[in-house]
Every structure is written in structure tokens, then in C-alpha cells.
Coordinates of C-alpha atoms in Angstrom, one line a residue:
X28 CA -0.5 -59.8 0.8
X29 CA 0.4 -59.9 -3.0
X30 CA 1.7 -63.1 -4.5
X31 CA 5.4 -63.3 -4.9
X32 CA 5.4 -65.6 -7.9
X33 CA 8.5 -67.4 -6.6
X34 CA 10.5 -64.2 -6.0
X35 CA 12.4 -63.6 -2.8
X36 CA 11.0 -61.2 -0.2
X37 CA 13.8 -58.8 -1.1
X38 CA 12.8 -58.9 -4.8
X39 CA 9.2 -58.2 -3.8
X40 CA 10.3 -55.1 -2.1
X41 CA 12.3 -53.6 -5.0
X42 CA 9.6 -54.5 -7.5
X43 CA 7.7 -51.6 -6.0
X44 CA 10.2 -49.2 -7.6
X45 CA 8.7 -50.1 -11.0
X46 CA 5.4 -48.5 -9.9
X47 CA 6.9 -45.1 -9.1
X48 CA 6.3 -42.0 -11.2
X49 CA 10.1 -41.5 -11.3
X50 CA 10.6 -44.9 -12.9
X51 CA 7.7 -44.3 -15.4
X52 CA 9.3 -41.0 -16.5
X53 CA 12.7 -42.6 -16.9
X54 CA 11.2 -45.6 -18.7
X55 CA 9.3 -43.3 -21.1
X56 CA 12.5 -41.2 -21.7
X57 CA 14.5 -44.3 -22.5
X58 CA 12.0 -45.8 -24.9
X59 CA 11.6 -42.4 -26.6
X60 CA 15.4 -41.9 -27.0
X61 CA 16.0 -45.5 -28.1
X62 CA 12.7 -46.8 -29.7
X63 CA 14.2 -49.9 -31.3
X64 CA 15.4 -53.1 -29.6
X65 CA 19.1 -53.0 -29.1
X66 CA 19.6 -56.7 -29.4
X67 CA 17.5 -56.9 -32.7
X68 CA 19.5 -54.1 -34.2
X69 CA 22.7 -56.1 -33.6
X70 CA 21.4 -58.6 -36.2
X71 CA 20.0 -55.8 -38.4
X72 CA 16.4 -56.5 -37.5
X73 CA 14.2 -53.4 -36.9
X74 CA 11.9 -54.2 -34.0
X75 CA 10.0 -51.8 -31.7
X76 CA 11.3 -51.8 -28.1
X77 CA 8.7 -52.2 -25.5
X78 CA 10.8 -52.9 -22.4
X79 CA 13.2 -50.7 -20.6
X80 CA 15.8 -53.0 -19.3
X81 CA 18.6 -52.6 -16.7
X82 CA 21.9 -53.5 -18.4
X83 CA 23.4 -54.4 -15.0
X84 CA 20.9 -56.0 -12.6
X85 CA 20.1 -53.5 -9.9
X86 CA 19.0 -56.0 -7.2
X87 CA 17.3 -53.2 -5.3
X88 CA 20.2 -50.7 -5.5
X89 CA 18.3 -47.4 -6.1
X90 CA 21.3 -45.6 -7.6
X91 CA 21.7 -48.4 -10.2
X92 CA 17.9 -48.7 -10.7
X93 CA 17.5 -45.0 -11.6
X94 CA 20.8 -44.6 -13.5
X95 CA 19.9 -43.7 -17.1
X96 CA 23.3 -45.0 -18.3
X97 CA 22.3 -48.4 -17.0
X98 CA 19.2 -48.7 -19.3
X99 CA 18.7 -50.2 -22.7
X100 CA 15.6 -50.7 -24.8
X101 CA 14.6 -54.2 -25.8
X102 CA 11.6 -55.9 -27.3
X103 CA 9.7 -58.3 -25.0
X104 CA 11.0 -61.5 -26.7
X105 CA 14.7 -60.4 -26.4
X106 CA 14.1 -59.3 -22.8
X107 CA 12.4 -62.5 -21.7
X108 CA 14.7 -64.9 -23.5
X109 CA 18.1 -63.5 -24.4
X110 CA 18.5 -61.2 -21.5
X111 CA 17.3 -63.9 -19.1
X112 CA 20.0 -66.2 -20.4
X113 CA 22.6 -63.5 -19.9
X114 CA 21.5 -62.9 -16.4
X115 CA 21.8 -66.7 -15.7
X116 CA 25.4 -66.5 -16.9
X117 CA 24.7 -68.3 -20.2
X118 CA 25.8 -67.2 -23.6
X119 CA 23.2 -65.4 -25.8
X120 CA 23.9 -65.8 -29.4
X121 CA 21.7 -65.1 -32.4
X122 CA 22.2 -65.6 -36.1
X123 CA 22.8 -62.4 -38.1
X124 CA 21.6 -61.6 -41.6
X125 CA 24.9 -62.8 -42.9
X126 CA 24.4 -66.3 -41.4
X127 CA 27.1 -65.8 -38.8
X128 CA 26.4 -65.9 -35.0
X129 CA 26.3 -62.5 -33.2
X130 CA 26.7 -62.4 -29.5
X131 CA 24.3 -59.9 -27.8
X132 CA 24.4 -58.3 -24.5

């Protein structure tokens, strides 16, 4: 049995969706259509996106998981820090090039 890494049994089940050919095609299409990190662009920083992120967490809902309108391209640091804060209900603010805070998400 694979390690769950602290995830719920339900999360372990829907993690399998990320291994499907359908998801890989959708992910590739998203990153091709939006190759730059959406959060970085909000502060005028041009950064390659490497993660296809669900804007609204799908929590196993297949319709939401495969909805192309629910996807955004992010770089790994933005996905792993800023997006994680947003999903925990915290505010995600970065400083823009003008020195003023910019709320992302």
C-alpha cells in the first residue's frame, strides 16, 4: 500500500486522477496556453509556470477536477506557498514592483 504522507484516505483516492492520461493532456494544454505564472505576473515578474493548479479545490469532484475553466498556471514556489496560504484561508499578499502590496489569488 502506498504511503499517504498524512493525507486522508479520500485524498489518496483522488490523487490517482493526477496520473490519468486525461489529466496529463489537460495539464499540458493549460501550461501551453498560459506558460507564465499567474501570481508572478500580478507583480510584473515573468516566471515560467510549472504547475497546473485548480483555482477552486476539487476535493475529488471529477467535474471540477477536469474543468479547464478551473485551472491556472503557477510556478512551484507560488503554488507551494501562496496558494497553500489561500487554501488555508489566509491572506496571500506580495509586494509589487511599485513597492505596494498586491493581493494574489
